[in-house]
N, CA, C and O atoms as a Maestro MAE file, in Angstrom:
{
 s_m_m2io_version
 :::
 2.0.0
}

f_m_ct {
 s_m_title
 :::
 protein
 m_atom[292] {
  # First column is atom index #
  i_m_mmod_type
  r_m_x_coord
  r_m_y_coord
  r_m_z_coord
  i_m_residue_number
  s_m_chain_name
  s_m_pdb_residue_name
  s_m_pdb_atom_name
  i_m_atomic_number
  :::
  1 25 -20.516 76.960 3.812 1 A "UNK " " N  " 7
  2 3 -21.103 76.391 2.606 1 A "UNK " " CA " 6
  3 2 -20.000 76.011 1.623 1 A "UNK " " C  " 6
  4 15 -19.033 76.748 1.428 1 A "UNK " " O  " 8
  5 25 -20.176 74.805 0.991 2 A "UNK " " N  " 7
  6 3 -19.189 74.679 0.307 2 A "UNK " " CA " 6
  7 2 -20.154 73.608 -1.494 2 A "UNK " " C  " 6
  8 15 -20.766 72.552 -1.658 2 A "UNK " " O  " 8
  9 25 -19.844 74.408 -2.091 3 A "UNK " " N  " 7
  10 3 -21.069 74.566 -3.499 3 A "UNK " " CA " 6
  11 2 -20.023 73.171 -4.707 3 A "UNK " " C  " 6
  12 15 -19.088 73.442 -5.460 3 A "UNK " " O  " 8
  13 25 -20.606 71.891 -4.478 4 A "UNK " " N  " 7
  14 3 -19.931 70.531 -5.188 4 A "UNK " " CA " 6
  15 2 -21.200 70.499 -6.175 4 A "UNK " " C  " 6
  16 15 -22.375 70.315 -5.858 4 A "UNK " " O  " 8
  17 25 -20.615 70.746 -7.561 5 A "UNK " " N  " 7
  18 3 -21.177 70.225 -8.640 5 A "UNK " " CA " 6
  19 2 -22.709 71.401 -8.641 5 A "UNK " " C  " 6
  20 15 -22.803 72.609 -8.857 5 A "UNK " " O  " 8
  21 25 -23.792 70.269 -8.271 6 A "UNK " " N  " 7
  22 3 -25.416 70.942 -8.358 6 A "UNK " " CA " 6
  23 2 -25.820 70.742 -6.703 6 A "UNK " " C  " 6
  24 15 -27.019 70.834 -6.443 6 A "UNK " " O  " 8
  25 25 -24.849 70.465 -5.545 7 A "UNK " " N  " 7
  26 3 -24.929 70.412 -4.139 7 A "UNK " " CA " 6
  27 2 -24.702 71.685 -3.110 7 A "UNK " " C  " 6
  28 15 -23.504 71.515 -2.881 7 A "UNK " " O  " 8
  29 25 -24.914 72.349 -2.672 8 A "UNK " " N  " 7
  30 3 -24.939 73.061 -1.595 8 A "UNK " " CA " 6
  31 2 -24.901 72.516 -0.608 8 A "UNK " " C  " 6
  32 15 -25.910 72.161 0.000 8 A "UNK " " O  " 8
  33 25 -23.271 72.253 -0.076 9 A "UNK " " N  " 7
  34 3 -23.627 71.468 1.246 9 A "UNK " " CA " 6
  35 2 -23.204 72.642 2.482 9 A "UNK " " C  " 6
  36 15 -22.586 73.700 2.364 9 A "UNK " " O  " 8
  37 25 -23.636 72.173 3.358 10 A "UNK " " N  " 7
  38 3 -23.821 73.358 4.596 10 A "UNK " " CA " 6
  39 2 -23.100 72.720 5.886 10 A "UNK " " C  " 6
  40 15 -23.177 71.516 6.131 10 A "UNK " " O  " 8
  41 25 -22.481 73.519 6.590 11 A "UNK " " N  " 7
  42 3 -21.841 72.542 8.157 11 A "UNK " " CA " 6
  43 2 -22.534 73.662 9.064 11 A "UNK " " C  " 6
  44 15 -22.943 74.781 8.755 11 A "UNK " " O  " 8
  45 25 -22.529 72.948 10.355 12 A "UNK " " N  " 7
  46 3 -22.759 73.885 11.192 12 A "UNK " " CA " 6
  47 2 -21.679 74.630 12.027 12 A "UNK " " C  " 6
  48 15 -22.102 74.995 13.124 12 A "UNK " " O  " 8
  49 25 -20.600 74.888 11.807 13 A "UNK " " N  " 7
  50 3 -18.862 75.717 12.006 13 A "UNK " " CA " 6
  51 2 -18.256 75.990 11.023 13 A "UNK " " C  " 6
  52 15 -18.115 74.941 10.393 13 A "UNK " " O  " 8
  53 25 -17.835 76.746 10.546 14 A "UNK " " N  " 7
  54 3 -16.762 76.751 9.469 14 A "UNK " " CA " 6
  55 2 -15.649 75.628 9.540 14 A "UNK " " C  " 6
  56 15 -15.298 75.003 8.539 14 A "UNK " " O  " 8
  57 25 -15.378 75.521 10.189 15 A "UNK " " N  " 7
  58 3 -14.073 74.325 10.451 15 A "UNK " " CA " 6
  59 2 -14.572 73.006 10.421 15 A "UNK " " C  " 6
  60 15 -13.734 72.146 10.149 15 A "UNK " " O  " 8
  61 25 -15.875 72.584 10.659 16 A "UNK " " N  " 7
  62 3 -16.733 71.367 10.610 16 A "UNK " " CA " 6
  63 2 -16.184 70.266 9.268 16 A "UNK " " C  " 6
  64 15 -15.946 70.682 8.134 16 A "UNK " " O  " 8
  65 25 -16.112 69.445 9.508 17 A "UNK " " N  " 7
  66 3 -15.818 68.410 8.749 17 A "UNK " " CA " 6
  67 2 -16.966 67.469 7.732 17 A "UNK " " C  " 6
  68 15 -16.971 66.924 6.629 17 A "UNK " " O  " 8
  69 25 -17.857 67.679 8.855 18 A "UNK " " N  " 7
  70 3 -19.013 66.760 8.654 18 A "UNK " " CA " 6
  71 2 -20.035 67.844 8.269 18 A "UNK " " C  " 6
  72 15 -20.292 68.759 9.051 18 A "UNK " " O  " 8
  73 25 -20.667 67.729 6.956 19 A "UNK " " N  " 7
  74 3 -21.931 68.514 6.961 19 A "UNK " " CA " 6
  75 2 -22.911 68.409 7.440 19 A "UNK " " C  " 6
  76 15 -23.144 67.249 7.778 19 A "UNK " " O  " 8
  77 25 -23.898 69.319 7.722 20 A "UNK " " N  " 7
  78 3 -24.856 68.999 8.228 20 A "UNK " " CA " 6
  79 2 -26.251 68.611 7.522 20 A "UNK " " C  " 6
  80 15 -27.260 68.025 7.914 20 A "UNK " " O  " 8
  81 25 -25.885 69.156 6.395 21 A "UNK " " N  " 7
  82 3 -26.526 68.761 5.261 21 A "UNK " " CA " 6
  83 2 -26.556 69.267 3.712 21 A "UNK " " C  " 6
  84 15 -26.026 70.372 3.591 21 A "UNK " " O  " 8
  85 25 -26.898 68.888 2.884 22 A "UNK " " N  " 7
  86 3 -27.214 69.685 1.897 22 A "UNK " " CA " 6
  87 2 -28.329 69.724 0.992 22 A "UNK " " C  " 6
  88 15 -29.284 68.948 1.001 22 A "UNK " " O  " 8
  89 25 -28.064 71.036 -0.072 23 A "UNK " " N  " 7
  90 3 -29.119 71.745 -0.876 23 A "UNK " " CA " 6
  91 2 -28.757 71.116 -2.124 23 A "UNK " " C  " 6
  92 15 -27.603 71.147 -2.551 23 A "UNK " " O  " 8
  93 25 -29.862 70.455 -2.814 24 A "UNK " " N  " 7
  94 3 -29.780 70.161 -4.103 24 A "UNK " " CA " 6
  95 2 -30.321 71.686 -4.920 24 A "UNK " " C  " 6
  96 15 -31.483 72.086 -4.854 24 A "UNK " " O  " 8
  97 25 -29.074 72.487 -5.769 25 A "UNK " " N  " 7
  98 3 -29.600 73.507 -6.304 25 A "UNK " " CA " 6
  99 2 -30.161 73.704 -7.618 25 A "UNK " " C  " 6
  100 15 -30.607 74.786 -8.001 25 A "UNK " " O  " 8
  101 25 -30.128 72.340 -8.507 26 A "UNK " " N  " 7
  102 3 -31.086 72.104 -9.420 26 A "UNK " " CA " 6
  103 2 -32.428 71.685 -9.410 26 A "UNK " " C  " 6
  104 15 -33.172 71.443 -10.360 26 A "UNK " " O  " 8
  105 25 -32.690 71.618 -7.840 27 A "UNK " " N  " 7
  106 3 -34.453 71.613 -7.596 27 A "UNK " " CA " 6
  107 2 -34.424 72.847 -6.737 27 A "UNK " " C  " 6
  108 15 -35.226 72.704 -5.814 27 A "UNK " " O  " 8
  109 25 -33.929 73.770 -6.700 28 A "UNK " " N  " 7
  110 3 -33.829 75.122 -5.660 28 A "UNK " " CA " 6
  111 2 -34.607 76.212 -6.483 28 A "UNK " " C  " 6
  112 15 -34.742 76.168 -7.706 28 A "UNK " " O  " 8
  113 25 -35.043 77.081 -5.759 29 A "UNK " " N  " 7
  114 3 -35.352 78.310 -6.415 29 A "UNK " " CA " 6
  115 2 -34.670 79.698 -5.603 29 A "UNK " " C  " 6
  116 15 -34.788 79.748 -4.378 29 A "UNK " " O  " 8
  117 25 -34.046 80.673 -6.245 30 A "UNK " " N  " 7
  118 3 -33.250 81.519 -5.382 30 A "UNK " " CA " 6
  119 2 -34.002 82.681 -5.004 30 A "UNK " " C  " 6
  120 15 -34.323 83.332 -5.998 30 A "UNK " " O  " 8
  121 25 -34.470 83.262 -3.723 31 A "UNK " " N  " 7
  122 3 -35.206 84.632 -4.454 31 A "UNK " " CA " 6
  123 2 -34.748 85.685 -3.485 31 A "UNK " " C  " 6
  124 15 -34.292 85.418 -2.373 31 A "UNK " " O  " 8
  125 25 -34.890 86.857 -3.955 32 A "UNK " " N  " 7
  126 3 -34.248 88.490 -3.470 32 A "UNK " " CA " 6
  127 2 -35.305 88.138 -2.435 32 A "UNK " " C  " 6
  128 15 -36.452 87.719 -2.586 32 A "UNK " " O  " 8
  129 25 -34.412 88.502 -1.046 33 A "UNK " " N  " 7
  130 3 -35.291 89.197 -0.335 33 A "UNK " " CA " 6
  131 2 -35.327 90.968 -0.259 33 A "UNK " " C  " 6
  132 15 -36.353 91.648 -0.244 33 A "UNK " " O  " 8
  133 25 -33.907 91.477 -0.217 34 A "UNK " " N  " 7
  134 3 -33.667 92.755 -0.191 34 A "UNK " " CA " 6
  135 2 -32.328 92.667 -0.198 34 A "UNK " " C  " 6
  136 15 -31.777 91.578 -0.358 34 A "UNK " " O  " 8
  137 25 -31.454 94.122 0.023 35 A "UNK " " N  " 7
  138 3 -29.959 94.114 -0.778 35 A "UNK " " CA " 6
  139 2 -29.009 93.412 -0.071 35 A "UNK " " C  " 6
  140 15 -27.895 93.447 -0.593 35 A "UNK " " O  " 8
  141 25 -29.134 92.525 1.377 36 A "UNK " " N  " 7
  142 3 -27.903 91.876 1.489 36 A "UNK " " CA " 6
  143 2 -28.517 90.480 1.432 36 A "UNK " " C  " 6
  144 15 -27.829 89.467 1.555 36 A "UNK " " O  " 8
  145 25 -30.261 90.459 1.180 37 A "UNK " " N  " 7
  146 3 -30.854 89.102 2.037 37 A "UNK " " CA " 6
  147 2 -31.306 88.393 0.928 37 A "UNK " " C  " 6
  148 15 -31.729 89.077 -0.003 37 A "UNK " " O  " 8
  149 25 -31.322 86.502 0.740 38 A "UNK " " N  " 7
  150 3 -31.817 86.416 -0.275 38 A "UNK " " CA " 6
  151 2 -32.317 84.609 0.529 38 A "UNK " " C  " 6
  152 15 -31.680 84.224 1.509 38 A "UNK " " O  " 8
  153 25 -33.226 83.911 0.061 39 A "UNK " " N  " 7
  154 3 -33.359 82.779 0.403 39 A "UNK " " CA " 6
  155 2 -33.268 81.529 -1.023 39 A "UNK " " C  " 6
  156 15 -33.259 81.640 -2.249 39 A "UNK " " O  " 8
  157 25 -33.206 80.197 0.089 40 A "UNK " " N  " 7
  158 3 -33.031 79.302 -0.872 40 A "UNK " " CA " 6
  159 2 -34.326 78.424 -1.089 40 A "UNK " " C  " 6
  160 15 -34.691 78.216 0.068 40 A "UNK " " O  " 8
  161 25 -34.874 78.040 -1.600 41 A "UNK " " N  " 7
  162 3 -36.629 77.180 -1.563 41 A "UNK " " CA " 6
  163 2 -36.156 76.193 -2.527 41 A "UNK " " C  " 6
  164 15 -36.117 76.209 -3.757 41 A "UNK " " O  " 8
  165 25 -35.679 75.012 -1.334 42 A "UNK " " N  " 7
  166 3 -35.778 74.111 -1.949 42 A "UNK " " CA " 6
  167 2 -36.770 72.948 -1.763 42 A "UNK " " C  " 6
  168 15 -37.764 73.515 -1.310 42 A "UNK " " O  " 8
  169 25 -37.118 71.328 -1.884 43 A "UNK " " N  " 7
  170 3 -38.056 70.725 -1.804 43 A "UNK " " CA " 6
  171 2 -38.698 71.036 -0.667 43 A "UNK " " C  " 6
  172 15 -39.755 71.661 -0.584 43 A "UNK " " O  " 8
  173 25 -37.762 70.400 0.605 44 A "UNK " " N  " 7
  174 3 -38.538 70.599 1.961 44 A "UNK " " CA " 6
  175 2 -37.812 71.717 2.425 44 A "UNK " " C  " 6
  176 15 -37.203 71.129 3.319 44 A "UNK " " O  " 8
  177 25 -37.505 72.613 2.481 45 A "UNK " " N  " 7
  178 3 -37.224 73.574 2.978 45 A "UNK " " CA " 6
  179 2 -36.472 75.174 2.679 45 A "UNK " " C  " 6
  180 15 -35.749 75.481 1.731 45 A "UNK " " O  " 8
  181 25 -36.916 76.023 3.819 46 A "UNK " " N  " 7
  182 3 -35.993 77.161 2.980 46 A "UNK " " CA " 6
  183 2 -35.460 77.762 4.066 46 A "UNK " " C  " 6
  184 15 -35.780 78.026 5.224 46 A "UNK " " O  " 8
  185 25 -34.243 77.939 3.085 47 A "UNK " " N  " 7
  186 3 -32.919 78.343 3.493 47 A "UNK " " CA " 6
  187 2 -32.704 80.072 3.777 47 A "UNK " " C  " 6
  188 15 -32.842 80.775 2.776 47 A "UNK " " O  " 8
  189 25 -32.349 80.831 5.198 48 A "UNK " " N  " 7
  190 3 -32.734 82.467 4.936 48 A "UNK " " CA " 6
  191 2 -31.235 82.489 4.509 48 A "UNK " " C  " 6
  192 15 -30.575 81.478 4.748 48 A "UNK " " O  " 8
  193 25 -30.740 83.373 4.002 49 A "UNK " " N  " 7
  194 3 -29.237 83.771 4.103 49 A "UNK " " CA " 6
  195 2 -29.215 85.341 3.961 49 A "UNK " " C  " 6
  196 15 -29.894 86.052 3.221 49 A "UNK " " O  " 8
  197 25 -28.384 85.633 4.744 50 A "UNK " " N  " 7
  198 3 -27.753 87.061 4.560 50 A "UNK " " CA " 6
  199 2 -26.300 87.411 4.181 50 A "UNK " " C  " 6
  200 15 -25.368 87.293 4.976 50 A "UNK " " O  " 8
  201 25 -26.199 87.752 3.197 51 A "UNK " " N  " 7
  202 3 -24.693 88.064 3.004 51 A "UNK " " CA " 6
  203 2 -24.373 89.305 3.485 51 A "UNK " " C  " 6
  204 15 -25.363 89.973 3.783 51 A "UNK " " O  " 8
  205 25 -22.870 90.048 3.728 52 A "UNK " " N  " 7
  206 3 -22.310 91.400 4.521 52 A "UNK " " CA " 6
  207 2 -22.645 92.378 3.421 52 A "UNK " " C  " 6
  208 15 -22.233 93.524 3.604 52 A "UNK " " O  " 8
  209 25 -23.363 92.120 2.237 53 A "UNK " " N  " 7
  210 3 -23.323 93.539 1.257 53 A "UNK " " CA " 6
  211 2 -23.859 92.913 0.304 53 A "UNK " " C  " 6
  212 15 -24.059 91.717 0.091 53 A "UNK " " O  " 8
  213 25 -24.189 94.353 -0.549 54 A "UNK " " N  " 7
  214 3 -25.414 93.784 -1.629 54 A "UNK " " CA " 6
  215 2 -24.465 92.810 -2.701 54 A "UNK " " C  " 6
  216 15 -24.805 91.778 -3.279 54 A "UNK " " O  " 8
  217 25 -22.605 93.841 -2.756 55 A "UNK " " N  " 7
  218 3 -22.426 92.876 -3.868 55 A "UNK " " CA " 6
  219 2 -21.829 91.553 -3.245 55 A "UNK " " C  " 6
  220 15 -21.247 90.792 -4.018 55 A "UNK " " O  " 8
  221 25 -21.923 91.237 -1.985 56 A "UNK " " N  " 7
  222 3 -21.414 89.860 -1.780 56 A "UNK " " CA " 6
  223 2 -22.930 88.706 -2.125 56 A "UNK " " C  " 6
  224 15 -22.927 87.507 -2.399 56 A "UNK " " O  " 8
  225 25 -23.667 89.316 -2.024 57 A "UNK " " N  " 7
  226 3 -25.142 88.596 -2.104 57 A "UNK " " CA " 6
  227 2 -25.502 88.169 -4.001 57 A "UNK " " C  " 6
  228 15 -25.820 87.101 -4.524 57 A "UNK " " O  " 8
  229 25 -25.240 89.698 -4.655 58 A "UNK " " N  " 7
  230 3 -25.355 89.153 -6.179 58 A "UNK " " CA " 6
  231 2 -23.987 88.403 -6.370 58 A "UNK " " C  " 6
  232 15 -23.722 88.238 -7.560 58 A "UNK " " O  " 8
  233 25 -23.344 88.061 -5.765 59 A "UNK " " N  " 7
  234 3 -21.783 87.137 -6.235 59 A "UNK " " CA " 6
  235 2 -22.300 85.513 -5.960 59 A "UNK " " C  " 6
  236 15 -22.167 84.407 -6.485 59 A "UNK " " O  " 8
  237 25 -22.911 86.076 -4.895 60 A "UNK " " N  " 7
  238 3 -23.789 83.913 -4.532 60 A "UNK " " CA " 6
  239 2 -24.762 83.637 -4.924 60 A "UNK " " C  " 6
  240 15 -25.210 82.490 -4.929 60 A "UNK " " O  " 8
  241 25 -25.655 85.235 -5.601 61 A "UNK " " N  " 7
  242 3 -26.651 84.661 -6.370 61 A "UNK " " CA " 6
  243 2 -26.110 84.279 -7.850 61 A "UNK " " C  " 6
  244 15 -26.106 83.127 -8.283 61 A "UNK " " O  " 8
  245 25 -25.767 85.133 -8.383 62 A "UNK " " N  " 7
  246 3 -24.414 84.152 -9.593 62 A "UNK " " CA " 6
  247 2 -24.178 83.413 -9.614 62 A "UNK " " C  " 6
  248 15 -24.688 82.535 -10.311 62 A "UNK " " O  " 8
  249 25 -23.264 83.286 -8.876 63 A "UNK " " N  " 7
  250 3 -22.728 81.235 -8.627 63 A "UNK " " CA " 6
  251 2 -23.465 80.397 -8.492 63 A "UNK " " C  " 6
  252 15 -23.191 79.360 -9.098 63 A "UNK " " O  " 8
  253 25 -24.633 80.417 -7.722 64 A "UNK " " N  " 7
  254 3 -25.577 79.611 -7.594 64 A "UNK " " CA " 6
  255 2 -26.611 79.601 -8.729 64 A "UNK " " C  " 6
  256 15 -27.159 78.500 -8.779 64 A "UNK " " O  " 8
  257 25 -27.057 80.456 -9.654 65 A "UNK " " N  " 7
  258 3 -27.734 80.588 -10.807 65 A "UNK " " CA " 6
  259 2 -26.777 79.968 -11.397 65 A "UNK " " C  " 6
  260 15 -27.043 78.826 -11.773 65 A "UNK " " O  " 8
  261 25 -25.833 80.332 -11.578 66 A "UNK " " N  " 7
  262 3 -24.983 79.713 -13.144 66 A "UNK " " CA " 6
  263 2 -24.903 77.801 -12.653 66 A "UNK " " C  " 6
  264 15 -24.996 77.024 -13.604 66 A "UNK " " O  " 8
  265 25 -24.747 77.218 -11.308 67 A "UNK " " N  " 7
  266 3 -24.569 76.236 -11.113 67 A "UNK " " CA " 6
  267 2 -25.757 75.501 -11.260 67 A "UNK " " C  " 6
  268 15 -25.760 74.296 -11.511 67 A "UNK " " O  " 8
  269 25 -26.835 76.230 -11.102 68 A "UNK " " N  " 7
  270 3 -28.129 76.190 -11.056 68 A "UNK " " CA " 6
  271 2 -28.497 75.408 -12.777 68 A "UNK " " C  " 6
  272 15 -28.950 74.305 -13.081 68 A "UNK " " O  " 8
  273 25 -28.080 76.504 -13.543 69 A "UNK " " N  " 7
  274 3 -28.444 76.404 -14.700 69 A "UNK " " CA " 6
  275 2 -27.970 75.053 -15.442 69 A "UNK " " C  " 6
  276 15 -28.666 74.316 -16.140 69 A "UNK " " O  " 8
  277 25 -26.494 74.906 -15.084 70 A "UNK " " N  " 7
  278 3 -25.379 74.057 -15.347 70 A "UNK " " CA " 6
  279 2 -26.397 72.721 -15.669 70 A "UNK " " C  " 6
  280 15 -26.551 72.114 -16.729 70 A "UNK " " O  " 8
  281 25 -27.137 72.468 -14.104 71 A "UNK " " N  " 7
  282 3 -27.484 71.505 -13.970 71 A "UNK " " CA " 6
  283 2 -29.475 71.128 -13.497 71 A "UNK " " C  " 6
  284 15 -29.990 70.615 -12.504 71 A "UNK " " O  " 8
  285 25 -29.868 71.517 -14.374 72 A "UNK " " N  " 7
  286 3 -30.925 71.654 -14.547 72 A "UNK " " CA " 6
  287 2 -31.542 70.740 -15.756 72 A "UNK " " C  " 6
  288 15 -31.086 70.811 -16.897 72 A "UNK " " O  " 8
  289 25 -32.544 69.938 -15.424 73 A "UNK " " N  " 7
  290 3 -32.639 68.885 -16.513 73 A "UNK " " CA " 6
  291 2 -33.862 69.059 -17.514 73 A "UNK " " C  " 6
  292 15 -34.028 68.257 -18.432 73 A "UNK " " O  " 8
  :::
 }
 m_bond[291] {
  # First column is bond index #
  i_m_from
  i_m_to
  i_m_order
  :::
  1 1 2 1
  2 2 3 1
  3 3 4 2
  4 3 5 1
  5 5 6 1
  6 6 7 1
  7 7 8 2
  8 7 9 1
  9 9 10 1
  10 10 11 1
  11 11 12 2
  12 11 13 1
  13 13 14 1
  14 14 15 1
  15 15 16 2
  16 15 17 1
  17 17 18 1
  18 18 19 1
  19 19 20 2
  20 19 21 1
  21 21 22 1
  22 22 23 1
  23 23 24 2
  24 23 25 1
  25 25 26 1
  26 26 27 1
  27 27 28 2
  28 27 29 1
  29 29 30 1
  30 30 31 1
  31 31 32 2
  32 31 33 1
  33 33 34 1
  34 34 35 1
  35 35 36 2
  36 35 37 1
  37 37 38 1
  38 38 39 1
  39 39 40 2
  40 39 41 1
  41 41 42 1
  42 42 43 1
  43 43 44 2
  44 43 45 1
  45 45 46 1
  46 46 47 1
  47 47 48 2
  48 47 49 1
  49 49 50 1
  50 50 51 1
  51 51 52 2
  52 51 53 1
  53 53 54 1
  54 54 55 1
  55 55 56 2
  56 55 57 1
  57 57 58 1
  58 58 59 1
  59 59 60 2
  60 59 61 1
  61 61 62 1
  62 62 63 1
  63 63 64 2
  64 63 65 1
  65 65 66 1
  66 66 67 1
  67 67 68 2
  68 67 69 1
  69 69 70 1
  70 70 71 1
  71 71 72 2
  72 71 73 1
  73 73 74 1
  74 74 75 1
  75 75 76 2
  76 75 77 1
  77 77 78 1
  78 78 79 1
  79 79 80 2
  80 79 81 1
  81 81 82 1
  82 82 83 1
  83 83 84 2
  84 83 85 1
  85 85 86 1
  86 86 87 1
  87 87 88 2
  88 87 89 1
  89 89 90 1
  90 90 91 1
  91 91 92 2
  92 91 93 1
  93 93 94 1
  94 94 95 1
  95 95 96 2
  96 95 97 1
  97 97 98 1
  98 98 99 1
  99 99 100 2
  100 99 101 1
  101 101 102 1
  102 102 103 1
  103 103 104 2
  104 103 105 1
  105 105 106 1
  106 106 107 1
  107 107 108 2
  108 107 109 1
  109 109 110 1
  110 110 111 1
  111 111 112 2
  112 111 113 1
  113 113 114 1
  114 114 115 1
  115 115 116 2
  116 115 117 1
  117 117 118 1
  118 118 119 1
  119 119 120 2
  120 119 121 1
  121 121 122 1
  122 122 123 1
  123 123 124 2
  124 123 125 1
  125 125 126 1
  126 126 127 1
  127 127 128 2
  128 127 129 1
  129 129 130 1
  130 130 131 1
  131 131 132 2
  132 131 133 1
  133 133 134 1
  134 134 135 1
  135 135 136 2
  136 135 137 1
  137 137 138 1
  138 138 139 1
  139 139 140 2
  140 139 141 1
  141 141 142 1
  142 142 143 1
  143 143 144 2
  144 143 145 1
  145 145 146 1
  146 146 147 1
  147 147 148 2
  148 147 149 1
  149 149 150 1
  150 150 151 1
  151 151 152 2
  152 151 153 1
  153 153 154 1
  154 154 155 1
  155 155 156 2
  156 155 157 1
  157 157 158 1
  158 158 159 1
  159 159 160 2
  160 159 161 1
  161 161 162 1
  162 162 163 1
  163 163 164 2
  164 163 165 1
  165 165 166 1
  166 166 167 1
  167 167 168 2
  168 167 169 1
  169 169 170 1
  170 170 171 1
  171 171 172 2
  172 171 173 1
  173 173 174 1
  174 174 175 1
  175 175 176 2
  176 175 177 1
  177 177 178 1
  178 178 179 1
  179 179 180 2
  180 179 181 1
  181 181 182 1
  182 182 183 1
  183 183 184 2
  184 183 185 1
  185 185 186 1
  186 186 187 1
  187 187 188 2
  188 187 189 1
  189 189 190 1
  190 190 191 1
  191 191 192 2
  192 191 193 1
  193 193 194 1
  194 194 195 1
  195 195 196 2
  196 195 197 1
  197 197 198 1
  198 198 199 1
  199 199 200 2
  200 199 201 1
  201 201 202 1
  202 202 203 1
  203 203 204 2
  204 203 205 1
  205 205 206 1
  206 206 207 1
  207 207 208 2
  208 207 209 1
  209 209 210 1
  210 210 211 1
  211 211 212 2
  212 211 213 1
  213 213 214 1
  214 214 215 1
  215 215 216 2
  216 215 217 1
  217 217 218 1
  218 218 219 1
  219 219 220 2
  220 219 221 1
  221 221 222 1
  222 222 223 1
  223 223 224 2
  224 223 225 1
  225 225 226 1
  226 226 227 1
  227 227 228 2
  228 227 229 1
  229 229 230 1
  230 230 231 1
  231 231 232 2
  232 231 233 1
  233 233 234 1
  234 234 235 1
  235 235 236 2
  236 235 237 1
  237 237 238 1
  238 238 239 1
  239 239 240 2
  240 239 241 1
  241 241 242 1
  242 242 243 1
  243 243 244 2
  244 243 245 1
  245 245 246 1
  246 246 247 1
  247 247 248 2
  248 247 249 1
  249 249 250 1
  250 250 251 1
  251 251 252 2
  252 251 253 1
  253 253 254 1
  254 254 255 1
  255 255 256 2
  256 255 257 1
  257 257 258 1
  258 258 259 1
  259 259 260 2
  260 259 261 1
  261 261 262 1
  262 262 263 1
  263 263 264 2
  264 263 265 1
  265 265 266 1
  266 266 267 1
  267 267 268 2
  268 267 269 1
  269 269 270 1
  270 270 271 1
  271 271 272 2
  272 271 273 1
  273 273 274 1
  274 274 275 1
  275 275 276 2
  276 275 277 1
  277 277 278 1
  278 278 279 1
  279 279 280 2
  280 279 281 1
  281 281 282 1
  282 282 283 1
  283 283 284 2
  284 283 285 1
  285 285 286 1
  286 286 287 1
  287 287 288 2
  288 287 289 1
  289 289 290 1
  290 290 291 1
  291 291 292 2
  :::
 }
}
């Protein structure tokens, strides 16, 4: 994942060049699933994610709220 401006764009490799797509996160909604798990709900779709620990999970829910907020109209 690599987080441009109000974009969440996503590849399918880490090393990938080409995304595979992305998340507009000013139409997103973020929500807890539990302490490492959290999803993304955006227009058409949602996103599961799991991060390795609770505080790596509130660190991307942060970033993504504050980017969130940034750009919210």
């Amino acid at each position: 994942f690599i987080l441009n401006g109000n974009l969440l764009v996503y590849f399918k490799a880490p090393n990938d060049s080409t995304p595979l797509g992305e998340i507009r996160i000013d139409d997103a909604r973020i929500r807890h699933v539990d302490a490492t798990r959290f999803n993304i709900e955006a227009s058409n779709r949602t996103f599961y994610l799991q991060a390795s620990s609770e505080q790596e999970k509130q660190s991307w829910i942060s970033t993504l709220e504050s980017a969130r907020k940034e750009f919210v109209k």
